[in-house]
Amino acid sequence: MTVGRALSGAPRSRVKLLSLARHVSAIIAAGGRGLRFGGGPPKQLATLGGRTILQRSVDAFVTSDAVADIVVALPALLAADPPAYLRSRTKPVLIVGGGERRQDSVRQAFEQIGQRAEVVVIHDAARPLVTDALIRRTIDAAFETGAAIAALRASDTVKLADAAGRIAETLPRDRIYLAQTPQAFRVDVLRHALTSRADATDEAALAEQAGHPVQLVDGDPRNLKITTPDDLAIAERWLGGTTAGVPYAGIRIGNGYDLHRLVEGRPLVLGGVTIPFDKGLLGHSDADVICHAVTDAILGAAGAGDIGRHFPDTDAAWKDANSLDLLRRAAAIVAAGGYTVINVDVVVVAQRPRLAPHADAIRASVAGALGCDAFQVSVKGKTNEGVDSVGAGEAIAAHAVALLARAV
Ligand code: MG
């Protein structure tokens, strides 16, 4: 955050240079043994709000602009046959087999980190509700200080027990912090910390033992570690609470439609995801029909005008605009009106290319811009059976509906 503030007045070229210099790699630790969870499948494969815990944790880093690439440490059996949702991503995701202990998994993942990485951010896959803001906070602090971890200040009074279960000491609560992940380190600091063979439950402990100061960063009480089925139930309720089970004063529906011509020599951008194809959509902006239709749907639902009113194509400011960014701005307009997105459903009409292989990436991308969860966004592809200009492959169209609610 501090870095962003310091740069806000800097010339554009300098901002770009500095942001390019910040290469951050992520390690998702999901490789431990004994990950049985209530006797069922491995804990990281339990489903939470329509996605596995593992997928949610990985998605948080895939959709974060602060992270360039990711290494996921999985149990050996899972690493040999990784779930499909870990493939075909918008940024490099490498899978490695985990080791005996968590720190062994992290060490094996660290060996796969590229030369360009300056900071490595490590996250425990068992914390699927991590937010982009927390990831950024931790990374920014690591750039400033070399090592940083998310942690929560204790709210209960903390007692140190003796071997007989009696209180040996009452610790000063204002100095007690409960460690979470993400934990982020400059590469040289982490390399040094991982040379230790001592047992540790997190990387910060290894860095401390190696003599590196570790900065505490405000954690997030909702960044819950899922260790029991009860934790999973709590997380389900929290997720549900953003969309259902909350009394709403007004439910409003909005409809959006857009169409752009397909031409040669342009990239095809749908829902903020660039899709390999020999043509792209023609328009003043990147002509992203999904973002435009969803933008109109949410603005329409909130009675807040339309895309042309907020981002007119007669205004040079929006020429070659990133439509995902326009959608993010529209979501902020709607949120300022007190509305929450309950769900968005999109139909894309395209004769070619096939949309299905990209649907998950598009859902995650659109959800990221809307500030909601990917399971609240649905994207479906249709052909036009060869009928009319869309069927002839001259254009792509998108229809979207959005349901918004205003919390009481
Ligand atoms: Mg448009």
mmCIF file of C-alpha atoms and ligand atoms in Angstrom:
data_model
loop_
_atom_site.group_PDB
_atom_site.id
_atom_site.type_symbol
_atom_site.label_atom_id
_atom_site.label_comp_id
_atom_site.label_asym_id
_atom_site.label_seq_id
_atom_site.Cartn_x
_atom_site.Cartn_y
_atom_site.Cartn_z
ATOM 1 C CA MET A 1 0.000 0.000 0.000
ATOM 2 C CA THR A 2 2.817 2.337 0.873
ATOM 3 C CA VAL A 3 4.502 1.636 -2.444
ATOM 4 C CA GLY A 4 1.289 2.456 -4.333
ATOM 5 C CA ARG A 5 0.926 5.726 -2.453
ATOM 6 C CA ALA A 6 4.508 6.741 -3.078
ATOM 7 C CA LEU A 7 4.054 6.146 -6.777
ATOM 8 C CA SER A 8 0.752 7.912 -7.243
ATOM 9 C CA GLY A 9 2.408 11.173 -8.312
ATOM 10 C CA ALA A 10 5.180 9.547 -10.350
ATOM 11 C CA PRO A 11 5.321 9.839 -14.131
ATOM 12 C CA ARG A 12 3.599 6.998 -15.952
ATOM 13 C CA SER A 13 6.766 5.536 -17.508
ATOM 14 C CA ARG A 14 8.394 5.263 -14.067
ATOM 15 C CA VAL A 15 5.345 3.576 -12.577
ATOM 16 C CA LYS A 16 5.486 0.978 -15.329
ATOM 17 C CA LEU A 17 9.209 0.332 -14.849
ATOM 18 C CA LEU A 18 8.834 -0.097 -11.110
ATOM 19 C CA SER A 19 5.774 -2.315 -11.374
ATOM 20 C CA LEU A 20 7.617 -4.508 -13.886
ATOM 21 C CA ALA A 21 10.474 -4.755 -11.400
ATOM 22 C CA ARG A 22 8.131 -6.245 -8.808
ATOM 23 C CA HIS A 23 8.113 -9.921 -9.669
ATOM 24 C CA VAL A 24 6.259 -11.914 -7.031
ATOM 25 C CA SER A 25 5.884 -15.696 -7.069
ATOM 26 C CA ALA A 26 3.427 -17.565 -4.877
ATOM 27 C CA ILE A 27 3.721 -20.954 -3.192
ATOM 28 C CA ILE A 28 0.498 -22.681 -2.143
ATOM 29 C CA ALA A 29 1.282 -25.283 0.500
ATOM 30 C CA ALA A 30 -1.161 -28.184 0.254
ATOM 31 C CA GLY A 31 1.297 -31.063 0.384
ATOM 32 C CA GLY A 32 1.232 -32.272 3.969
ATOM 33 C CA ARG A 33 0.465 -35.840 4.950
ATOM 34 C CA GLY A 34 -2.307 -36.719 7.367
ATOM 35 C CA LEU A 35 -4.664 -34.330 5.612
ATOM 36 C CA ARG A 36 -7.636 -36.565 6.362
ATOM 37 C CA PHE A 37 -10.607 -34.521 7.207
ATOM 38 C CA GLY A 38 -13.340 -36.239 9.193
ATOM 39 C CA GLY A 39 -12.349 -39.534 7.544
ATOM 40 C CA GLY A 40 -13.403 -38.310 4.086
ATOM 41 C CA PRO A 41 -11.345 -37.155 1.130
ATOM 42 C CA PRO A 42 -8.301 -34.922 1.704
ATOM 43 C CA LYS A 43 -9.364 -31.675 3.351
ATOM 44 C CA GLN A 44 -8.167 -29.526 0.466
ATOM 45 C CA LEU A 45 -10.627 -31.328 -1.825
ATOM 46 C CA ALA A 46 -13.666 -30.595 0.361
ATOM 47 C CA THR A 47 -16.124 -28.287 -1.381
ATOM 48 C CA LEU A 48 -16.862 -24.799 -0.136
ATOM 49 C CA GLY A 49 -19.458 -22.688 -1.959
ATOM 50 C CA GLY A 50 -19.192 -24.720 -5.145
ATOM 51 C CA ARG A 51 -15.391 -24.933 -5.361
ATOM 52 C CA THR A 52 -12.824 -27.028 -3.512
ATOM 53 C CA ILE A 53 -10.797 -25.426 -0.743
ATOM 54 C CA LEU A 54 -7.675 -25.967 -2.868
ATOM 55 C CA GLN A 55 -9.214 -24.289 -5.918
ATOM 56 C CA ARG A 56 -10.366 -21.298 -3.870
ATOM 57 C CA SER A 57 -6.898 -20.814 -2.392
ATOM 58 C CA VAL A 58 -5.199 -21.120 -5.803
ATOM 59 C CA ASP A 59 -7.824 -18.881 -7.483
ATOM 60 C CA ALA A 60 -7.117 -16.107 -4.979
ATOM 61 C CA PHE A 61 -3.532 -15.944 -6.267
ATOM 62 C CA VAL A 62 -4.433 -16.584 -9.932
ATOM 63 C CA THR A 63 -6.756 -13.558 -9.890
ATOM 64 C CA SER A 64 -4.379 -11.312 -7.903
ATOM 65 C CA ASP A 65 -2.523 -8.851 -10.149
ATOM 66 C CA ALA A 66 0.225 -8.720 -7.518
ATOM 67 C CA VAL A 67 1.361 -12.289 -8.282
ATOM 68 C CA ALA A 68 3.139 -13.354 -11.512
ATOM 69 C CA ASP A 69 3.323 -17.129 -11.142
ATOM 70 C CA ILE A 70 2.402 -19.903 -8.727
ATOM 71 C CA VAL A 71 3.837 -23.208 -7.510
ATOM 72 C CA VAL A 72 1.379 -25.556 -5.780
ATOM 73 C CA ALA A 73 2.789 -28.276 -3.502
ATOM 74 C CA LEU A 74 0.344 -31.213 -3.452
ATOM 75 C CA PRO A 75 0.479 -34.656 -1.813
ATOM 76 C CA ALA A 76 2.377 -36.976 -4.190
ATOM 77 C CA LEU A 77 -0.740 -38.920 -5.278
ATOM 78 C CA LEU A 78 -2.599 -35.734 -6.152
ATOM 79 C CA ALA A 79 0.465 -34.182 -7.819
ATOM 80 C CA ALA A 80 0.690 -37.211 -10.142
ATOM 81 C CA ASP A 81 -2.846 -36.559 -11.374
ATOM 82 C CA PRO A 82 -3.718 -32.957 -10.526
ATOM 83 C CA PRO A 83 -7.335 -31.741 -10.727
ATOM 84 C CA ALA A 84 -8.286 -30.188 -14.071
ATOM 85 C CA TYR A 85 -8.982 -26.788 -12.485
ATOM 86 C CA LEU A 86 -5.256 -26.408 -11.775
ATOM 87 C CA ARG A 87 -4.492 -26.594 -15.528
ATOM 88 C CA SER A 88 -5.239 -24.080 -18.301
ATOM 89 C CA ARG A 89 -4.780 -20.993 -16.172
ATOM 90 C CA THR A 90 -4.241 -17.348 -17.072
ATOM 91 C CA LYS A 91 -0.813 -17.413 -15.417
ATOM 92 C CA PRO A 92 1.816 -20.144 -14.935
ATOM 93 C CA VAL A 93 0.781 -22.695 -12.274
ATOM 94 C CA LEU A 94 3.377 -25.381 -11.568
ATOM 95 C CA ILE A 95 2.587 -28.496 -9.529
ATOM 96 C CA VAL A 96 5.159 -30.216 -7.301
ATOM 97 C CA GLY A 97 4.869 -33.230 -4.993
ATOM 98 C CA GLY A 98 5.009 -32.251 -1.330
ATOM 99 C CA GLY A 99 7.479 -33.459 1.294
ATOM 100 C CA GLU A 100 7.258 -34.994 4.772
ATOM 101 C CA ARG A 101 6.631 -31.752 6.617
ATOM 102 C CA ARG A 102 5.097 -28.472 5.500
ATOM 103 C CA GLN A 103 8.536 -26.826 5.363
ATOM 104 C CA ASP A 104 9.812 -29.682 3.129
ATOM 105 C CA SER A 105 6.921 -29.032 0.718
ATOM 106 C CA VAL A 106 7.712 -25.327 0.704
ATOM 107 C CA ARG A 107 11.398 -26.082 0.119
ATOM 108 C CA GLN A 108 10.545 -28.299 -2.867
ATOM 109 C CA ALA A 109 8.232 -25.639 -4.268
ATOM 110 C CA PHE A 110 10.867 -22.945 -3.690
ATOM 111 C CA GLU A 111 13.321 -24.885 -5.887
ATOM 112 C CA GLN A 112 10.881 -24.385 -8.773
ATOM 113 C CA ILE A 113 10.589 -20.617 -8.346
ATOM 114 C CA GLY A 114 11.937 -18.713 -11.369
ATOM 115 C CA GLN A 115 15.074 -16.558 -11.405
ATOM 116 C CA ARG A 116 13.082 -13.339 -11.718
ATOM 117 C CA ALA A 117 11.216 -13.668 -8.417
ATOM 118 C CA GLU A 118 12.093 -10.991 -5.877
ATOM 119 C CA VAL A 119 9.484 -11.790 -3.273
ATOM 120 C CA VAL A 120 7.850 -15.161 -2.603
ATOM 121 C CA VAL A 121 4.453 -15.205 -0.922
ATOM 122 C CA ILE A 122 3.520 -18.474 0.793
ATOM 123 C CA HIS A 123 -0.064 -19.419 1.548
ATOM 124 C CA ASP A 124 -1.634 -22.346 3.318
ATOM 125 C CA ALA A 125 -4.249 -23.970 1.049
ATOM 126 C CA ALA A 126 -6.411 -24.511 4.158
ATOM 127 C CA ARG A 127 -7.195 -20.743 4.203
ATOM 128 C CA PRO A 128 -9.496 -20.477 1.166
ATOM 129 C CA LEU A 129 -11.089 -17.134 2.130
ATOM 130 C CA VAL A 130 -7.899 -15.072 1.765
ATOM 131 C CA THR A 131 -8.564 -11.718 0.085
ATOM 132 C CA ASP A 132 -6.567 -9.874 -2.558
ATOM 133 C CA ALA A 133 -6.182 -6.953 -0.123
ATOM 134 C CA LEU A 134 -4.494 -9.204 2.455
ATOM 135 C CA ILE A 135 -2.221 -10.773 -0.184
ATOM 136 C CA ARG A 136 -1.140 -7.280 -1.306
ATOM 137 C CA ARG A 137 -0.639 -5.996 2.247
ATOM 138 C CA THR A 138 1.690 -8.862 3.046
ATOM 139 C CA ILE A 139 3.649 -8.591 -0.226
ATOM 140 C CA ASP A 140 4.063 -4.820 0.137
ATOM 141 C CA ALA A 141 5.414 -5.239 3.671
ATOM 142 C CA ALA A 142 7.881 -7.912 2.494
ATOM 143 C CA PHE A 143 9.190 -5.552 -0.206
ATOM 144 C CA GLU A 144 9.732 -2.943 2.493
ATOM 145 C CA THR A 145 11.145 -5.084 5.295
ATOM 146 C CA GLY A 146 12.300 -8.404 3.805
ATOM 147 C CA ALA A 147 9.844 -10.637 5.687
ATOM 148 C CA ALA A 148 6.191 -10.166 6.680
ATOM 149 C CA ILE A 149 3.290 -12.276 7.895
ATOM 150 C CA ALA A 150 -0.417 -11.728 8.285
ATOM 151 C CA ALA A 151 -1.412 -12.061 11.943
ATOM 152 C CA LEU A 152 -4.382 -11.307 14.180
ATOM 153 C CA ARG A 153 -4.080 -9.565 17.511
ATOM 154 C CA ALA A 154 -5.380 -11.870 20.260
ATOM 155 C CA SER A 155 -8.793 -10.869 21.589
ATOM 156 C CA ASP A 156 -8.904 -13.502 24.361
ATOM 157 C CA THR A 157 -6.578 -13.330 27.348
ATOM 158 C CA VAL A 158 -3.771 -15.822 26.782
ATOM 159 C CA LYS A 159 -2.590 -18.214 29.524
ATOM 160 C CA LEU A 160 0.615 -20.198 29.397
ATOM 161 C CA ALA A 161 0.076 -23.649 30.967
ATOM 162 C CA ASP A 162 2.484 -25.889 32.851
ATOM 163 C CA ALA A 163 2.730 -29.653 32.277
ATOM 164 C CA ALA A 164 -0.037 -30.284 34.845
ATOM 165 C CA GLY A 165 -2.510 -28.068 33.006
ATOM 166 C CA ARG A 166 -2.287 -25.217 35.511
ATOM 167 C CA ILE A 167 -1.687 -21.628 34.572
ATOM 168 C CA ALA A 168 2.014 -20.838 34.700
ATOM 169 C CA GLU A 169 1.658 -17.302 33.437
ATOM 170 C CA THR A 170 -0.802 -14.814 31.968
ATOM 171 C CA LEU A 171 0.734 -13.289 28.873
ATOM 172 C CA PRO A 172 0.295 -9.608 27.949
ATOM 173 C CA ARG A 173 -2.554 -9.782 25.447
ATOM 174 C CA ASP A 174 -1.600 -6.600 23.585
ATOM 175 C CA ARG A 175 1.610 -8.266 22.444
ATOM 176 C CA ILE A 176 0.076 -11.604 21.411
ATOM 177 C CA TYR A 177 -0.525 -12.164 17.695
ATOM 178 C CA LEU A 178 -1.933 -15.275 16.050
ATOM 179 C CA ALA A 179 -0.076 -16.117 12.834
ATOM 180 C CA GLN A 180 -1.976 -16.596 9.588
ATOM 181 C CA THR A 181 -0.812 -16.911 6.009
ATOM 182 C CA PRO A 182 0.052 -15.283 3.590
ATOM 183 C CA GLN A 183 3.649 -14.952 4.705
ATOM 184 C CA ALA A 184 5.956 -13.172 2.250
ATOM 185 C CA PHE A 185 9.734 -13.024 2.052
ATOM 186 C CA ARG A 186 12.437 -11.516 -0.095
ATOM 187 C CA VAL A 187 13.987 -14.424 -2.004
ATOM 188 C CA ASP A 188 17.365 -14.181 -0.222
ATOM 189 C CA VAL A 189 15.669 -14.181 3.200
ATOM 190 C CA LEU A 190 13.540 -17.235 2.370
ATOM 191 C CA ARG A 191 16.493 -19.109 0.846
ATOM 192 C CA HIS A 192 18.455 -18.558 4.045
ATOM 193 C CA ALA A 193 15.496 -19.496 6.283
ATOM 194 C CA LEU A 194 14.862 -22.736 4.370
ATOM 195 C CA THR A 195 18.431 -23.952 4.919
ATOM 196 C CA SER A 196 17.370 -24.673 8.514
ATOM 197 C CA ARG A 197 16.540 -28.307 9.267
ATOM 198 C CA ALA A 198 14.741 -27.435 12.519
ATOM 199 C CA ASP A 199 11.020 -28.250 12.785
ATOM 200 C CA ALA A 200 8.747 -25.279 12.317
ATOM 201 C CA THR A 201 5.015 -24.832 11.763
ATOM 202 C CA ASP A 202 5.498 -21.818 9.503
ATOM 203 C CA GLU A 203 8.195 -20.129 7.453
ATOM 204 C CA ALA A 204 8.214 -17.042 9.680
ATOM 205 C CA ALA A 205 9.560 -19.213 12.527
ATOM 206 C CA LEU A 206 12.422 -20.367 10.295
ATOM 207 C CA ALA A 207 13.181 -16.767 9.309
ATOM 208 C CA GLU A 208 13.155 -15.698 12.978
ATOM 209 C CA GLN A 209 15.517 -18.548 13.892
ATOM 210 C CA ALA A 210 17.799 -17.477 11.051
ATOM 211 C CA GLY A 211 17.943 -14.003 12.592
ATOM 212 C CA HIS A 212 15.683 -12.084 10.167
ATOM 213 C CA PRO A 213 13.202 -9.594 11.622
ATOM 214 C CA VAL A 214 9.648 -10.446 10.527
ATOM 215 C CA GLN A 215 7.060 -7.680 10.178
ATOM 216 C CA LEU A 216 3.498 -8.304 11.436
ATOM 217 C CA VAL A 217 0.748 -7.211 9.046
ATOM 218 C CA ASP A 218 -2.933 -6.890 10.021
ATOM 219 C CA GLY A 219 -4.545 -10.243 9.245
ATOM 220 C CA ASP A 220 -8.194 -10.864 8.474
ATOM 221 C CA PRO A 221 -10.546 -12.591 10.960
ATOM 222 C CA ARG A 222 -12.353 -14.161 7.988
ATOM 223 C CA ASN A 223 -9.110 -15.689 6.700
ATOM 224 C CA LEU A 224 -10.166 -18.813 8.568
ATOM 225 C CA LYS A 225 -8.024 -21.955 8.639
ATOM 226 C CA ILE A 226 -10.237 -24.920 7.804
ATOM 227 C CA THR A 227 -9.141 -27.718 10.112
ATOM 228 C CA THR A 228 -12.435 -29.374 11.100
ATOM 229 C CA PRO A 229 -15.844 -29.916 9.462
ATOM 230 C CA ASP A 230 -17.150 -27.217 11.855
ATOM 231 C CA ASP A 231 -14.731 -24.688 10.324
ATOM 232 C CA LEU A 232 -16.050 -25.638 6.899
ATOM 233 C CA ALA A 233 -19.632 -25.047 8.072
ATOM 234 C CA ILE A 234 -18.668 -21.613 9.421
ATOM 235 C CA ALA A 235 -16.964 -20.686 6.128
ATOM 236 C CA GLU A 236 -20.050 -21.876 4.195
ATOM 237 C CA ARG A 237 -22.254 -19.629 6.330
ATOM 238 C CA TRP A 238 -19.958 -16.642 5.799
ATOM 239 C CA LEU A 239 -19.964 -17.163 2.030
ATOM 240 C CA GLY A 240 -23.718 -17.690 2.001
ATOM 241 C CA GLY A 241 -24.129 -14.565 4.102
ATOM 242 C CA THR A 242 -22.889 -12.449 1.229
ATOM 243 C CA THR A 243 -25.655 -13.657 -1.031
ATOM 244 C CA ALA A 244 -28.403 -15.351 0.922
ATOM 245 C CA GLY A 245 -29.786 -15.559 4.406
ATOM 246 C CA VAL A 246 -29.420 -11.781 4.772
ATOM 247 C CA PRO A 247 -32.617 -9.724 4.824
ATOM 248 C CA TYR A 248 -32.759 -7.507 1.758
ATOM 249 C CA ALA A 249 -34.897 -4.427 1.257
ATOM 250 C CA GLY A 250 -34.911 -4.577 -2.502
ATOM 251 C CA ILE A 251 -34.138 -7.258 -5.054
ATOM 252 C CA ARG A 252 -33.520 -5.796 -8.514
ATOM 253 C CA ILE A 253 -32.836 -7.458 -11.825
ATOM 254 C CA GLY A 254 -30.938 -5.984 -14.772
ATOM 255 C CA ASN A 255 -30.443 -7.016 -18.358
ATOM 256 C CA GLY A 256 -27.489 -6.292 -20.639
ATOM 257 C CA TYR A 257 -26.719 -7.020 -24.289
ATOM 258 C CA ASP A 258 -23.762 -6.301 -26.527
ATOM 259 C CA LEU A 259 -22.393 -7.249 -29.944
ATOM 260 C CA HIS A 260 -19.109 -6.486 -31.666
ATOM 261 C CA ARG A 261 -17.764 -7.413 -35.097
ATOM 262 C CA LEU A 262 -14.983 -9.990 -35.431
ATOM 263 C CA VAL A 263 -12.017 -8.712 -37.432
ATOM 264 C CA GLU A 264 -8.465 -9.829 -38.148
ATOM 265 C CA GLY A 265 -5.545 -8.276 -36.303
ATOM 266 C CA ARG A 266 -7.211 -7.786 -32.898
ATOM 267 C CA PRO A 267 -6.900 -9.924 -29.752
ATOM 268 C CA LEU A 268 -10.093 -11.678 -28.628
ATOM 269 C CA VAL A 269 -10.836 -10.529 -25.068
ATOM 270 C CA LEU A 270 -13.896 -12.004 -23.338
ATOM 271 C CA GLY A 271 -14.606 -11.294 -19.683
ATOM 272 C CA GLY A 272 -11.088 -9.867 -19.368
ATOM 273 C CA VAL A 273 -9.506 -13.137 -20.553
ATOM 274 C CA THR A 274 -7.514 -13.126 -23.799
ATOM 275 C CA ILE A 275 -8.555 -16.165 -25.817
ATOM 276 C CA PRO A 276 -6.337 -17.625 -28.546
ATOM 277 C CA PHE A 277 -8.186 -17.082 -31.852
ATOM 278 C CA ASP A 278 -7.330 -15.795 -35.311
ATOM 279 C CA LYS A 279 -9.685 -12.808 -34.965
ATOM 280 C CA GLY A 280 -10.681 -10.297 -32.325
ATOM 281 C CA LEU A 281 -13.560 -7.932 -31.628
ATOM 282 C CA LEU A 282 -13.604 -4.458 -33.155
ATOM 283 C CA GLY A 283 -14.446 -1.455 -31.000
ATOM 284 C CA HIS A 284 -13.346 1.781 -29.399
ATOM 285 C CA SER A 285 -12.231 -0.128 -26.288
ATOM 286 C CA ASP A 286 -11.075 -3.759 -26.246
ATOM 287 C CA ALA A 287 -14.687 -4.565 -27.343
ATOM 288 C CA ASP A 288 -15.128 -7.163 -24.615
ATOM 289 C CA VAL A 289 -18.793 -8.098 -25.136
ATOM 290 C CA ILE A 290 -19.056 -10.008 -21.854
ATOM 291 C CA CYS A 291 -17.800 -7.094 -19.744
ATOM 292 C CA HIS A 292 -20.017 -4.654 -21.665
ATOM 293 C CA ALA A 293 -23.153 -6.789 -21.265
ATOM 294 C CA VAL A 294 -22.485 -7.406 -17.541
ATOM 295 C CA THR A 295 -21.707 -3.692 -17.005
ATOM 296 C CA ASP A 296 -25.087 -2.779 -18.514
ATOM 297 C CA ALA A 297 -26.853 -5.505 -16.537
ATOM 298 C CA ILE A 298 -25.597 -4.326 -13.141
ATOM 299 C CA LEU A 299 -26.044 -0.622 -13.952
ATOM 300 C CA GLY A 300 -29.529 -1.434 -15.218
ATOM 301 C CA ALA A 301 -30.433 -3.353 -12.075
ATOM 302 C CA ALA A 302 -29.344 -0.438 -9.887
ATOM 303 C CA GLY A 303 -31.162 2.086 -12.101
ATOM 304 C CA ALA A 304 -27.800 3.784 -12.623
ATOM 305 C CA GLY A 305 -27.850 4.399 -16.366
ATOM 306 C CA ASP A 306 -25.767 2.462 -18.862
ATOM 307 C CA ILE A 307 -22.246 1.935 -20.108
ATOM 308 C CA GLY A 308 -22.549 4.673 -22.754
ATOM 309 C CA ARG A 309 -23.482 7.255 -20.123
ATOM 310 C CA HIS A 310 -20.635 6.460 -17.749
ATOM 311 C CA PHE A 311 -17.924 5.581 -20.284
ATOM 312 C CA PRO A 312 -18.885 7.325 -23.596
ATOM 313 C CA ASP A 313 -16.994 6.146 -26.682
ATOM 314 C CA THR A 314 -16.742 9.807 -27.707
ATOM 315 C CA ASP A 315 -14.414 10.327 -24.723
ATOM 316 C CA ALA A 316 -10.739 9.657 -25.545
ATOM 317 C CA ALA A 317 -10.260 8.519 -21.942
ATOM 318 C CA TRP A 318 -11.971 5.206 -22.787
ATOM 319 C CA LYS A 319 -10.188 4.560 -26.112
ATOM 320 C CA ASP A 320 -8.548 1.095 -25.920
ATOM 321 C CA ALA A 321 -9.932 0.912 -22.381
ATOM 322 C CA ASN A 322 -9.634 -2.312 -20.446
ATOM 323 C CA SER A 323 -13.301 -3.276 -20.179
ATOM 324 C CA LEU A 324 -12.667 -5.312 -17.042
ATOM 325 C CA ASP A 325 -11.599 -2.038 -15.480
ATOM 326 C CA LEU A 326 -14.840 -0.383 -16.690
ATOM 327 C CA LEU A 327 -16.765 -3.260 -15.115
ATOM 328 C CA ARG A 328 -14.848 -2.720 -11.866
ATOM 329 C CA ARG A 329 -15.831 0.975 -11.983
ATOM 330 C CA ALA A 330 -19.459 0.093 -12.692
ATOM 331 C CA ALA A 331 -19.404 -2.325 -9.731
ATOM 332 C CA ALA A 332 -18.158 0.542 -7.544
ATOM 333 C CA ILE A 333 -21.027 2.771 -8.774
ATOM 334 C CA VAL A 334 -23.538 0.054 -7.925
ATOM 335 C CA ALA A 335 -21.922 -0.631 -4.527
ATOM 336 C CA ALA A 336 -22.016 3.088 -3.724
ATOM 337 C CA GLY A 337 -25.783 2.838 -4.230
ATOM 338 C CA GLY A 338 -25.893 0.182 -1.506
ATOM 339 C CA TYR A 339 -26.314 -2.795 -3.828
ATOM 340 C CA THR A 340 -24.682 -6.205 -3.558
ATOM 341 C CA VAL A 341 -24.392 -8.547 -6.532
ATOM 342 C CA ILE A 342 -26.286 -11.765 -5.852
ATOM 343 C CA ASN A 343 -25.523 -13.395 -9.180
ATOM 344 C CA VAL A 344 -24.807 -12.753 -12.824
ATOM 345 C CA ASP A 345 -25.616 -15.107 -15.699
ATOM 346 C CA VAL A 346 -24.109 -14.608 -19.150
ATOM 347 C CA VAL A 347 -24.820 -16.244 -22.502
ATOM 348 C CA VAL A 348 -22.202 -15.665 -25.194
ATOM 349 C CA VAL A 349 -23.325 -16.302 -28.765
ATOM 350 C CA ALA A 350 -20.313 -17.165 -30.926
ATOM 351 C CA GLN A 351 -20.038 -19.576 -33.820
ATOM 352 C CA ARG A 352 -16.321 -19.928 -32.986
ATOM 353 C CA PRO A 353 -14.203 -20.291 -30.859
ATOM 354 C CA ARG A 354 -15.539 -22.762 -28.279
ATOM 355 C CA LEU A 355 -16.011 -20.970 -24.985
ATOM 356 C CA ALA A 356 -16.226 -23.942 -22.611
ATOM 357 C CA PRO A 357 -12.443 -24.369 -22.066
ATOM 358 C CA HIS A 358 -12.248 -20.729 -20.945
ATOM 359 C CA ALA A 359 -15.486 -20.475 -18.953
ATOM 360 C CA ASP A 360 -13.885 -20.981 -15.515
ATOM 361 C CA ALA A 361 -11.162 -18.401 -16.160
ATOM 362 C CA ILE A 362 -13.804 -15.921 -17.381
ATOM 363 C CA ARG A 363 -16.015 -16.544 -14.330
ATOM 364 C CA ALA A 364 -13.092 -15.910 -11.982
ATOM 365 C CA SER A 365 -12.075 -12.799 -13.895
ATOM 366 C CA VAL A 366 -15.587 -11.272 -14.012
ATOM 367 C CA ALA A 367 -16.161 -12.163 -10.345
ATOM 368 C CA GLY A 368 -12.872 -10.467 -9.457
ATOM 369 C CA ALA A 369 -14.052 -7.242 -11.118
ATOM 370 C CA LEU A 370 -17.463 -7.468 -9.433
ATOM 371 C CA GLY A 371 -15.896 -8.180 -6.029
ATOM 372 C CA CYS A 372 -17.943 -11.342 -5.658
ATOM 373 C CA ASP A 373 -17.200 -15.015 -5.783
ATOM 374 C CA ALA A 374 -16.797 -17.029 -9.000
ATOM 375 C CA PHE A 375 -19.746 -19.239 -8.045
ATOM 376 C CA GLN A 376 -21.958 -16.132 -8.253
ATOM 377 C CA VAL A 377 -21.063 -15.740 -11.931
ATOM 378 C CA SER A 378 -22.169 -18.124 -14.659
ATOM 379 C CA VAL A 379 -20.914 -18.041 -18.259
ATOM 380 C CA LYS A 380 -22.400 -20.206 -21.008
ATOM 381 C CA GLY A 381 -21.492 -20.427 -24.668
ATOM 382 C CA LYS A 382 -23.913 -20.982 -27.580
ATOM 383 C CA THR A 383 -23.420 -21.111 -31.327
ATOM 384 C CA ASN A 384 -26.004 -19.500 -33.585
ATOM 385 C CA GLU A 385 -26.381 -22.707 -35.647
ATOM 386 C CA GLY A 386 -24.822 -20.900 -38.603
ATOM 387 C CA VAL A 387 -27.802 -18.541 -38.832
ATOM 388 C CA ASP A 388 -27.330 -14.808 -39.572
ATOM 389 C CA SER A 389 -24.162 -12.755 -39.174
ATOM 390 C CA VAL A 390 -23.269 -14.155 -35.738
ATOM 391 C CA GLY A 391 -23.730 -17.658 -37.141
ATOM 392 C CA ALA A 392 -21.505 -16.716 -40.085
ATOM 393 C CA GLY A 393 -18.728 -15.810 -37.627
ATOM 394 C CA GLU A 394 -18.840 -12.085 -38.380
ATOM 395 C CA ALA A 395 -19.610 -11.039 -34.815
ATOM 396 C CA ILE A 396 -19.912 -12.214 -31.210
ATOM 397 C CA ALA A 397 -22.846 -11.231 -28.980
ATOM 398 C CA ALA A 398 -23.412 -11.510 -25.243
ATOM 399 C CA HIS A 399 -26.555 -11.400 -23.102
ATOM 400 C CA ALA A 400 -26.331 -10.912 -19.347
ATOM 401 C CA VAL A 401 -28.746 -10.768 -16.432
ATOM 402 C CA ALA A 402 -27.720 -9.550 -12.998
ATOM 403 C CA LEU A 403 -29.550 -9.846 -9.714
ATOM 404 C CA LEU A 404 -28.690 -7.210 -7.117
ATOM 405 C CA ALA A 405 -29.983 -6.644 -3.610
ATOM 406 C CA ARG A 406 -29.783 -3.841 -1.134
ATOM 407 C CA ALA A 407 -29.115 -5.092 2.385
ATOM 408 C CA VAL A 408 -31.433 -3.814 5.109
HETATM 409 MG MG MG B 1 -19.675 -2.880 -26.493
#
